[in-house]
């Protein structure tokens, strides 16, 4: 036995009731069992199966949420629980300050990671996902998280995704009424068509004259969930289509790093663009970090401008429509550009090149069709980010067609170029090289004219001028913009275009409709079937949930990662018995074909906050009274929503934007009272860890690295480099919460993670520093429990004034910090109090001991429960009142004031905290030390900052 172990054993014999890791483990397991058995964290609803004590329901309520965890087979490392511990501490403090607190946690369990793991291992994704959930539940329980387990959910549970499918059908069966500014049932739109109140767009025939298929096509142009042929991101290596946000800047899949190509496929979409204005406007009332709001505003990308129609030479029926934010520069449009995916290109391509076309415009192709086809294949290999990257090497090809500038009458060439995207505006631009840097670069590369339409400032030596200035070179026989500033020039030209029916003022958004199809197995099936004519039909609610069939082959068909011409084959399409089905949808049994795509992994997380409220309700999405109670609009929260939502900033756009959209649709249709899902958002930082890399750059196990005296690091005798990065299994630097809990106890781990720094700042993990919080708990334990006998040492005597002052200052400061999510400073104040009490020595008075236990209870709940019980209480510490500071003890009796002359301290005065500036100045000037220091010199200025500083400036 080593000397260290011998010393530890001797200490345990001498102090058998010392707070050790073994004792912590026993205490923690026992209290976790108690909480579960007693339902300690169960939050009552006002009605329904989870209704409870009316007195608790009557309290102010708090709905506190963590972002949905994904159940990884690797389990948790110590970085994962940071947010979960933080919300738990906050929730516990809110319970102790008189709130009915709803806090629970579920699992976002569908998606690509589980499916890829299943494909690699041969283990069905349901099996591996449920195993991962069980392991994570065990790890989370060990942390002592106070979740209402009755409300826990998993997106893969058919009872859950029944309602995900139901919501999809609400969206499918809705349209956005721009006049009313809200979603309405599609049946109301049909009624308008039937009555003639609304004309059928693009039709001279009435609604009754249209075929079923034609009606379906018309309604598809209005539905908030619709299928369409559209350019999508196709990853042959993954065998699935990806959303723009799932593609990296270099045109590869975020997961798997496979090439991604543009392909035209029929896919389901959500018409989120209908809500663009509301998604922007409602951000203002949300308590979110400004950086996140800015990201959403930029993603939505609202811009005001004009729609302008350009005639195409030789094509009377063809118009190229552009959106521009600078219609005042129309006179400078010297060419046009269409995105390679633009649907008009093929219709305007001439059979031959025009006479005298420049060779640089044709890319060496014999015909325009060959040139465009070759260029399209080239553009397929680039991501949208690559295509928009600012660089001088602009590429493109002439279409062979010419358009007509509507204000100059000049014929201008129409190019195809990848720096224009179908996903923004109309997929076409009028190019004004004099006022746009990318257009200037393209014009120079292809020898196109450049006309300035805005006067640059005097001395301007740049190329394109993108700033403000008077219009120049902007007149024809009917209108002149010359000399006008930008705003007035815009207004004039928009009026002119509108009067002639070739344009109008309009608003455009960067936001695109949400691609909602995935060619995967492990996702929610669409509750949609198709008849023999290909018309989509919604399943009735009685047929929900449409369960995901159990299959042996759940792999999508993958292709050569570089095979851009491949097309998806979904796993569900191979299950013929499931795909082909006879159903009675109200008009007798008929044969239908099921949709074989599945929903994206975002679907289940768009609404899970609502299921937490009423998790067992099989009759409706959520009981309106329950939803109104927890999430309804209230003072300071005009849109309602969750009181606190904590998670990573990486979800700033996708999840948050999608969830906001679903909430607004459900609100419009009258299903919920809260048009916003999350009122307050807090982004926690990341726990980082050191990564050690060998000479090849490969990570080596961090636990096997030794630090030399000179500050360098070695592994197996070889030097390695250290860098700060993420924590993870692949980086060989992961530390599990199980390891730390085994060595120190879960309460120590909780305290350490909360004490590492401000919650919103990333910080490096240091296992060696954990012991500091372990010692805090040991000192706390010794202040109340005799380590030899295990008996409580507190006395009923009144505490002395010094102890009361220290206690109430800690109560005041820590209470404010806990309410403000400043957990590191709360721990610092509790530590300072505990150290003060330890230093004074002697038994604590009971009021001080009990207040100390209640102070630390939100942060270290297990030891607090144990000490509370030892202090003679039979009820749980969880629902005790948080201590309230006595103002008389919070304010110091006296404060030390520093008196400076020429910046040097000349005296220290003990003054009352309430002293005024004038009183302090008089006191300082009368102090003998100050008088002596001045030596009769005059005084030019006295700066008094009561109660702590006086600065005297001699004449």
PDB file of N, CA, C and O in Angstrom, residues 218-275:
ATOM      1  N   UNK A 218     -53.713  23.942 -58.548  1.00  0.00           N
ATOM      2  CA  UNK A 218     -54.009  25.321 -58.112  1.00  0.00           C
ATOM      3  C   UNK A 218     -53.788  25.453 -56.606  1.00  0.00           C
ATOM      4  O   UNK A 218     -53.126  26.385 -56.135  1.00  0.00           O
ATOM      5  N   UNK A 219     -54.336  24.511 -55.849  1.00  0.00           N
ATOM      6  CA  UNK A 219     -54.209  24.585 -54.395  1.00  0.00           C
ATOM      7  C   UNK A 219     -52.753  24.421 -53.951  1.00  0.00           C
ATOM      8  O   UNK A 219     -52.338  24.993 -52.943  1.00  0.00           O
ATOM      9  N   UNK A 220     -51.984  23.633 -54.730  1.00  0.00           N
ATOM     10  CA  UNK A 220     -50.570  23.473 -54.407  1.00  0.00           C
ATOM     11  C   UNK A 220     -49.802  24.782 -54.439  1.00  0.00           C
ATOM     12  O   UNK A 220     -48.781  24.933 -53.770  1.00  0.00           O
ATOM     13  N   UNK A 221     -50.301  25.728 -55.214  1.00  0.00           N
ATOM     14  CA  UNK A 221     -49.660  27.043 -55.253  1.00  0.00           C
ATOM     15  C   UNK A 221     -49.969  27.904 -54.043  1.00  0.00           C
ATOM     16  O   UNK A 221     -49.389  28.986 -53.876  1.00  0.00           O
ATOM     17  N   UNK A 222     -50.895  27.428 -53.191  1.00  0.00           N
ATOM     18  CA  UNK A 222     -51.287  28.177 -52.000  1.00  0.00           C
ATOM     19  C   UNK A 222     -50.932  27.456 -50.699  1.00  0.00           C
ATOM     20  O   UNK A 222     -50.707  28.116 -49.680  1.00  0.00           O
ATOM     21  N   UNK A 223     -50.945  26.132 -50.714  1.00  0.00           N
ATOM     22  CA  UNK A 223     -50.760  25.380 -49.470  1.00  0.00           C
ATOM     23  C   UNK A 223     -49.459  25.767 -48.775  1.00  0.00           C
ATOM     24  O   UNK A 223     -48.443  26.015 -49.429  1.00  0.00           O
ATOM     25  N   UNK A 224     -49.500  25.768 -47.433  1.00  0.00           N
ATOM     26  CA  UNK A 224     -48.287  26.065 -46.660  1.00  0.00           C
ATOM     27  C   UNK A 224     -47.323  24.884 -46.649  1.00  0.00           C
ATOM     28  O   UNK A 224     -46.141  25.053 -46.355  1.00  0.00           O
ATOM     29  N   UNK A 225     -47.801  23.680 -46.938  1.00  0.00           N
ATOM     30  CA  UNK A 225     -46.934  22.527 -47.184  1.00  0.00           C
ATOM     31  C   UNK A 225     -47.271  22.031 -48.577  1.00  0.00           C
ATOM     32  O   UNK A 225     -48.435  21.713 -48.863  1.00  0.00           O
ATOM     33  N   UNK A 226     -46.301  21.977 -49.451  1.00  0.00           N
ATOM     34  CA  UNK A 226     -46.576  21.644 -50.849  1.00  0.00           C
ATOM     35  C   UNK A 226     -45.390  20.892 -51.439  1.00  0.00           C
ATOM     36  O   UNK A 226     -44.265  20.973 -50.938  1.00  0.00           O
ATOM     37  N   UNK A 227     -45.645  20.140 -52.499  1.00  0.00           N
ATOM     38  CA  UNK A 227     -44.557  19.475 -53.205  1.00  0.00           C
ATOM     39  C   UNK A 227     -44.347  20.171 -54.544  1.00  0.00           C
ATOM     40  O   UNK A 227     -45.306  20.659 -55.154  1.00  0.00           O
ATOM     41  N   UNK A 228     -43.109  20.220 -54.960  1.00  0.00           N
ATOM     42  CA  UNK A 228     -42.801  20.891 -56.222  1.00  0.00           C
ATOM     43  C   UNK A 228     -41.476  20.392 -56.757  1.00  0.00           C
ATOM     44  O   UNK A 228     -40.646  19.851 -56.012  1.00  0.00           O
ATOM     45  N   UNK A 229     -41.293  20.580 -58.057  1.00  0.00           N
ATOM     46  CA  UNK A 229     -39.993  20.315 -58.663  1.00  0.00           C
ATOM     47  C   UNK A 229     -39.136  21.541 -58.442  1.00  0.00           C
ATOM     48  O   UNK A 229     -39.525  22.658 -58.800  1.00  0.00           O
ATOM     49  N   UNK A 230     -37.974  21.316 -57.842  1.00  0.00           N
ATOM     50  CA  UNK A 230     -37.126  22.456 -57.510  1.00  0.00           C
ATOM     51  C   UNK A 230     -35.672  22.018 -57.466  1.00  0.00           C
ATOM     52  O   UNK A 230     -35.370  20.841 -57.230  1.00  0.00           O
ATOM     53  N   UNK A 231     -34.749  22.945 -57.706  1.00  0.00           N
ATOM     54  CA  UNK A 231     -33.334  22.605 -57.561  1.00  0.00           C
ATOM     55  C   UNK A 231     -33.014  22.348 -56.089  1.00  0.00           C
ATOM     56  O   UNK A 231     -33.358  23.151 -55.221  1.00  0.00           O
ATOM     57  N   UNK A 232     -32.434  21.206 -55.826  1.00  0.00           N
ATOM     58  CA  UNK A 232     -32.140  20.820 -54.446  1.00  0.00           C
ATOM     59  C   UNK A 232     -30.689  20.377 -54.344  1.00  0.00           C
ATOM     60  O   UNK A 232     -29.986  20.181 -55.346  1.00  0.00           O
ATOM     61  N   UNK A 233     -30.228  20.233 -53.108  1.00  0.00           N
ATOM     62  CA  UNK A 233     -28.858  19.770 -52.844  1.00  0.00           C
ATOM     63  C   UNK A 233     -28.869  18.243 -52.748  1.00  0.00           C
ATOM     64  O   UNK A 233     -29.362  17.689 -51.769  1.00  0.00           O
ATOM     65  N   UNK A 234     -28.320  17.583 -53.750  1.00  0.00           N
ATOM     66  CA  UNK A 234     -28.336  16.119 -53.824  1.00  0.00           C
ATOM     67  C   UNK A 234     -26.944  15.589 -53.501  1.00  0.00           C
ATOM     68  O   UNK A 234     -25.948  15.998 -54.114  1.00  0.00           O
ATOM     69  N   UNK A 235     -26.870  14.716 -52.489  1.00  0.00           N
ATOM     70  CA  UNK A 235     -25.598  14.114 -52.094  1.00  0.00           C
ATOM     71  C   UNK A 235     -25.625  12.627 -52.448  1.00  0.00           C
ATOM     72  O   UNK A 235     -26.187  11.821 -51.697  1.00  0.00           O
ATOM     73  N   UNK A 236     -25.054  12.236 -53.579  1.00  0.00           N
ATOM     74  CA  UNK A 236     -25.066  10.818 -53.960  1.00  0.00           C
ATOM     75  C   UNK A 236     -24.408   9.917 -52.920  1.00  0.00           C
ATOM     76  O   UNK A 236     -24.848   8.794 -52.684  1.00  0.00           O
ATOM     77  N   UNK A 237     -23.342  10.414 -52.290  1.00  0.00           N
ATOM     78  CA  UNK A 237     -22.635   9.600 -51.309  1.00  0.00           C
ATOM     79  C   UNK A 237     -23.473   9.279 -50.088  1.00  0.00           C
ATOM     80  O   UNK A 237     -23.291   8.239 -49.452  1.00  0.00           O
ATOM     81  N   UNK A 238     -24.402  10.196 -49.748  1.00  0.00           N
ATOM     82  CA  UNK A 238     -25.325   9.951 -48.634  1.00  0.00           C
ATOM     83  C   UNK A 238     -26.637   9.352 -49.109  1.00  0.00           C
ATOM     84  O   UNK A 238     -27.385   8.774 -48.324  1.00  0.00           O
ATOM     85  N   UNK A 239     -26.943   9.539 -50.391  1.00  0.00           N
ATOM     86  CA  UNK A 239     -28.202   9.034 -50.910  1.00  0.00           C
ATOM     87  C   UNK A 239     -29.391   9.853 -50.493  1.00  0.00           C
ATOM     88  O   UNK A 239     -30.518   9.358 -50.460  1.00  0.00           O
ATOM     89  N   UNK A 240     -29.191  11.127 -50.174  1.00  0.00           N
ATOM     90  CA  UNK A 240     -30.303  11.955 -49.719  1.00  0.00           C
ATOM     91  C   UNK A 240     -30.133  13.393 -50.161  1.00  0.00           C
ATOM     92  O   UNK A 240     -29.039  13.828 -50.552  1.00  0.00           O
ATOM     93  N   UNK A 241     -31.243  14.130 -50.108  1.00  0.00           N
ATOM     94  CA  UNK A 241     -31.260  15.565 -50.378  1.00  0.00           C
ATOM     95  C   UNK A 241     -31.012  16.301 -49.071  1.00  0.00           C
ATOM     96  O   UNK A 241     -31.439  15.856 -48.004  1.00  0.00           O
ATOM     97  N   UNK A 242     -30.324  17.422 -49.141  1.00  0.00           N
ATOM     98  CA  UNK A 242     -29.984  18.188 -47.941  1.00  0.00           C
ATOM     99  C   UNK A 242     -30.508  19.609 -48.056  1.00  0.00           C
ATOM    100  O   UNK A 242     -30.599  20.164 -49.162  1.00  0.00           O
ATOM    101  N   UNK A 243     -30.845  20.188 -46.920  1.00  0.00           N
ATOM    102  CA  UNK A 243     -31.189  21.612 -46.880  1.00  0.00           C
ATOM    103  C   UNK A 243     -29.924  22.434 -47.089  1.00  0.00           C
ATOM    104  O   UNK A 243     -28.808  21.963 -46.851  1.00  0.00           O
ATOM    105  N   UNK A 244     -30.089  23.690 -47.529  1.00  0.00           N
ATOM    106  CA  UNK A 244     -28.925  24.555 -47.749  1.00  0.00           C
ATOM    107  C   UNK A 244     -28.034  24.612 -46.517  1.00  0.00           C
ATOM    108  O   UNK A 244     -26.811  24.641 -46.611  1.00  0.00           O
ATOM    109  N   UNK A 245     -28.688  24.619 -45.342  1.00  0.00           N
ATOM    110  CA  UNK A 245     -27.944  24.790 -44.101  1.00  0.00           C
ATOM    111  C   UNK A 245     -27.129  23.554 -43.741  1.00  0.00           C
ATOM    112  O   UNK A 245     -26.290  23.610 -42.838  1.00  0.00           O
ATOM    113  N   UNK A 246     -27.382  22.438 -44.430  1.00  0.00           N
ATOM    114  CA  UNK A 246     -26.653  21.206 -44.142  1.00  0.00           C
ATOM    115  C   UNK A 246     -25.501  20.983 -45.118  1.00  0.00           C
ATOM    116  O   UNK A 246     -24.885  19.926 -45.142  1.00  0.00           O
ATOM    117  N   UNK A 247     -25.205  22.020 -45.914  1.00  0.00           N
ATOM    118  CA  UNK A 247     -24.125  21.952 -46.892  1.00  0.00           C
ATOM    119  C   UNK A 247     -23.044  22.939 -46.474  1.00  0.00           C
ATOM    120  O   UNK A 247     -23.332  24.084 -46.135  1.00  0.00           O
ATOM    121  N   UNK A 248     -21.791  22.490 -46.473  1.00  0.00           N
ATOM    122  CA  UNK A 248     -20.683  23.340 -46.041  1.00  0.00           C
ATOM    123  C   UNK A 248     -20.342  24.360 -47.121  1.00  0.00           C
ATOM    124  O   UNK A 248     -20.796  24.266 -48.263  1.00  0.00           O
ATOM    125  N   UNK A 249     -19.499  25.297 -46.756  1.00  0.00           N
ATOM    126  CA  UNK A 249     -19.128  26.380 -47.667  1.00  0.00           C
ATOM    127  C   UNK A 249     -18.406  25.869 -48.912  1.00  0.00           C
ATOM    128  O   UNK A 249     -18.439  26.510 -49.964  1.00  0.00           O
ATOM    129  N   UNK A 250     -17.748  24.709 -48.806  1.00  0.00           N
ATOM    130  CA  UNK A 250     -17.026  24.180 -49.972  1.00  0.00           C
ATOM    131  C   UNK A 250     -17.846  23.139 -50.737  1.00  0.00           C
ATOM    132  O   UNK A 250     -17.307  22.309 -51.473  1.00  0.00           O
ATOM    133  N   UNK A 251     -19.183  23.160 -50.541  1.00  0.00           N
ATOM    134  CA  UNK A 251     -20.044  22.334 -51.353  1.00  0.00           C
ATOM    135  C   UNK A 251     -20.056  20.866 -50.999  1.00  0.00           C
ATOM    136  O   UNK A 251     -20.219  20.008 -51.872  1.00  0.00           O
ATOM    137  N   UNK A 252     -19.926  20.552 -49.727  1.00  0.00           N
ATOM    138  CA  UNK A 252     -19.922  19.159 -49.289  1.00  0.00           C
ATOM    139  C   UNK A 252     -20.940  18.996 -48.162  1.00  0.00           C
ATOM    140  O   UNK A 252     -21.350  19.967 -47.523  1.00  0.00           O
ATOM    141  N   UNK A 253     -21.335  17.739 -47.917  1.00  0.00           N
ATOM    142  CA  UNK A 253     -22.316  17.485 -46.869  1.00  0.00           C
ATOM    143  C   UNK A 253     -21.691  17.721 -45.509  1.00  0.00           C
ATOM    144  O   UNK A 253     -20.542  17.331 -45.262  1.00  0.00           O
ATOM    145  N   UNK A 254     -22.444  18.377 -44.628  1.00  0.00           N
ATOM    146  CA  UNK A 254     -21.943  18.642 -43.284  1.00  0.00           C
ATOM    147  C   UNK A 254     -21.649  17.324 -42.564  1.00  0.00           C
ATOM    148  O   UNK A 254     -20.668  17.202 -41.848  1.00  0.00           O
ATOM    149  N   UNK A 255     -22.510  16.345 -42.793  1.00  0.00           N
ATOM    150  CA  UNK A 255     -22.288  15.020 -42.206  1.00  0.00           C
ATOM    151  C   UNK A 255     -21.723  14.087 -43.273  1.00  0.00           C
ATOM    152  O   UNK A 255     -22.339  13.847 -44.296  1.00  0.00           O
ATOM    153  N   UNK A 256     -20.539  13.585 -43.055  1.00  0.00           N
ATOM    154  CA  UNK A 256     -19.934  12.648 -43.983  1.00  0.00           C
ATOM    155  C   UNK A 256     -18.968  13.272 -44.974  1.00  0.00           C
ATOM    156  O   UNK A 256     -18.177  12.580 -45.601  1.00  0.00           O
ATOM    157  N   UNK A 257     -19.067  14.602 -45.194  1.00  0.00           N
ATOM    158  CA  UNK A 257     -18.147  15.331 -46.069  1.00  0.00           C
ATOM    159  C   UNK A 257     -18.167  14.799 -47.503  1.00  0.00           C
ATOM    160  O   UNK A 257     -17.141  14.641 -48.148  1.00  0.00           O
ATOM    161  N   UNK A 258     -19.390  14.534 -48.027  1.00  0.00           N
ATOM    162  CA  UNK A 258     -19.532  14.068 -49.401  1.00  0.00           C
ATOM    163  C   UNK A 258     -19.824  15.247 -50.327  1.00  0.00           C
ATOM    164  O   UNK A 258     -20.389  16.256 -49.905  1.00  0.00           O
ATOM    165  N   UNK A 259     -19.471  15.111 -51.614  1.00  0.00           N
ATOM    166  CA  UNK A 259     -19.831  16.171 -52.574  1.00  0.00           C
ATOM    167  C   UNK A 259     -21.346  16.333 -52.662  1.00  0.00           C
ATOM    168  O   UNK A 259     -22.099  15.367 -52.530  1.00  0.00           O
ATOM    169  N   UNK A 260     -21.780  17.565 -52.912  1.00  0.00           N
ATOM    170  CA  UNK A 260     -23.202  17.885 -53.047  1.00  0.00           C
ATOM    171  C   UNK A 260     -23.412  18.580 -54.382  1.00  0.00           C
ATOM    172  O   UNK A 260     -22.642  19.469 -54.756  1.00  0.00           O
ATOM    173  N   UNK A 261     -24.452  18.163 -55.112  1.00  0.00           N
ATOM    174  CA  UNK A 261     -24.738  18.713 -56.428  1.00  0.00           C
ATOM    175  C   UNK A 261     -26.150  19.271 -56.475  1.00  0.00           C
ATOM    176  O   UNK A 261     -27.014  18.892 -55.689  1.00  0.00           O
ATOM    177  N   UNK A 262     -26.380  20.171 -57.415  1.00  0.00           N
ATOM    178  CA  UNK A 262     -27.723  20.678 -57.658  1.00  0.00           C
ATOM    179  C   UNK A 262     -28.467  19.703 -58.566  1.00  0.00           C
ATOM    180  O   UNK A 262     -27.939  19.285 -59.596  1.00  0.00           O
ATOM    181  N   UNK A 263     -29.672  19.342 -58.169  1.00  0.00           N
ATOM    182  CA  UNK A 263     -30.495  18.451 -58.970  1.00  0.00           C
ATOM    183  C   UNK A 263     -31.935  18.914 -58.902  1.00  0.00           C
ATOM    184  O   UNK A 263     -32.369  19.467 -57.885  1.00  0.00           O
ATOM    185  N   UNK A 264     -32.674  18.721 -59.973  1.00  0.00           N
ATOM    186  CA  UNK A 264     -34.080  19.105 -59.999  1.00  0.00           C
ATOM    187  C   UNK A 264     -34.932  17.898 -59.595  1.00  0.00           C
ATOM    188  O   UNK A 264     -35.003  16.913 -60.326  1.00  0.00           O
ATOM    189  N   UNK A 265     -35.543  17.959 -58.413  1.00  0.00           N
ATOM    190  CA  UNK A 265     -36.315  16.838 -57.887  1.00  0.00           C
ATOM    191  C   UNK A 265     -37.625  17.338 -57.300  1.00  0.00           C
ATOM    192  O   UNK A 265     -37.730  18.501 -56.900  1.00  0.00           O
ATOM    193  N   UNK A 266     -38.614  16.435 -57.232  1.00  0.00           N
ATOM    194  CA  UNK A 266     -39.891  16.784 -56.602  1.00  0.00           C
ATOM    195  C   UNK A 266     -39.763  16.532 -55.116  1.00  0.00           C
ATOM    196  O   UNK A 266     -39.466  15.407 -54.684  1.00  0.00           O
ATOM    197  N   UNK A 267     -39.998  17.567 -54.333  1.00  0.00           N
ATOM    198  CA  UNK A 267     -39.778  17.497 -52.895  1.00  0.00           C
ATOM    199  C   UNK A 267     -40.892  18.222 -52.156  1.00  0.00           C
ATOM    200  O   UNK A 267     -41.550  19.119 -52.710  1.00  0.00           O
ATOM    201  N   UNK A 268     -41.062  17.861 -50.885  1.00  0.00           N
ATOM    202  CA  UNK A 268     -41.975  18.601 -50.018  1.00  0.00           C
ATOM    203  C   UNK A 268     -41.284  19.853 -49.495  1.00  0.00           C
ATOM    204  O   UNK A 268     -40.091  19.842 -49.169  1.00  0.00           O
ATOM    205  N   UNK A 269     -42.051  20.930 -49.436  1.00  0.00           N
ATOM    206  CA  UNK A 269     -41.547  22.204 -48.925  1.00  0.00           C
ATOM    207  C   UNK A 269     -42.554  22.803 -47.954  1.00  0.00           C
ATOM    208  O   UNK A 269     -43.752  22.532 -48.034  1.00  0.00           O
ATOM    209  N   UNK A 270     -42.041  23.631 -47.054  1.00  0.00           N
ATOM    210  CA  UNK A 270     -42.891  24.434 -46.174  1.00  0.00           C
ATOM    211  C   UNK A 270     -42.778  25.898 -46.618  1.00  0.00           C
ATOM    212  O   UNK A 270     -41.661  26.426 -46.761  1.00  0.00           O
ATOM    213  N   UNK A 271     -43.936  26.541 -46.789  1.00  0.00           N
ATOM    214  CA  UNK A 271     -43.943  27.912 -47.296  1.00  0.00           C
ATOM    215  C   UNK A 271     -43.688  28.906 -46.157  1.00  0.00           C
ATOM    216  O   UNK A 271     -44.511  29.778 -45.843  1.00  0.00           O
ATOM    217  N   UNK A 272     -42.505  28.778 -45.563  1.00  0.00           N
ATOM    218  CA  UNK A 272     -42.110  29.642 -44.454  1.00  0.00           C
ATOM    219  C   UNK A 272     -41.975  31.096 -44.904  1.00  0.00           C
ATOM    220  O   UNK A 272     -42.099  32.032 -44.109  1.00  0.00           O
ATOM    221  N   UNK A 273     -41.760  31.295 -46.215  1.00  0.00           N
ATOM    222  CA  UNK A 273     -41.607  32.660 -46.733  1.00  0.00           C
ATOM    223  C   UNK A 273     -42.860  33.501 -46.516  1.00  0.00           C
ATOM    224  O   UNK A 273     -42.775  34.727 -46.446  1.00  0.00           O
ATOM    225  N   UNK A 274     -44.011  32.851 -46.400  1.00  0.00           N
ATOM    226  CA  UNK A 274     -45.243  33.618 -46.158  1.00  0.00           C
ATOM    227  C   UNK A 274     -45.186  34.351 -44.827  1.00  0.00           C
ATOM    228  O   UNK A 274     -45.871  35.361 -44.636  1.00  0.00           O
ATOM    229  N   UNK A 275     -44.380  33.840 -43.919  1.00  0.00           N
ATOM    230  CA  UNK A 275     -44.298  34.411 -42.575  1.00  0.00           C
ATOM    231  C   UNK A 275     -43.070  35.305 -42.386  1.00  0.00           C
ATOM    232  O   UNK A 275     -42.765  35.694 -41.259  1.00  0.00           O
TER     233      UNK A 275
END
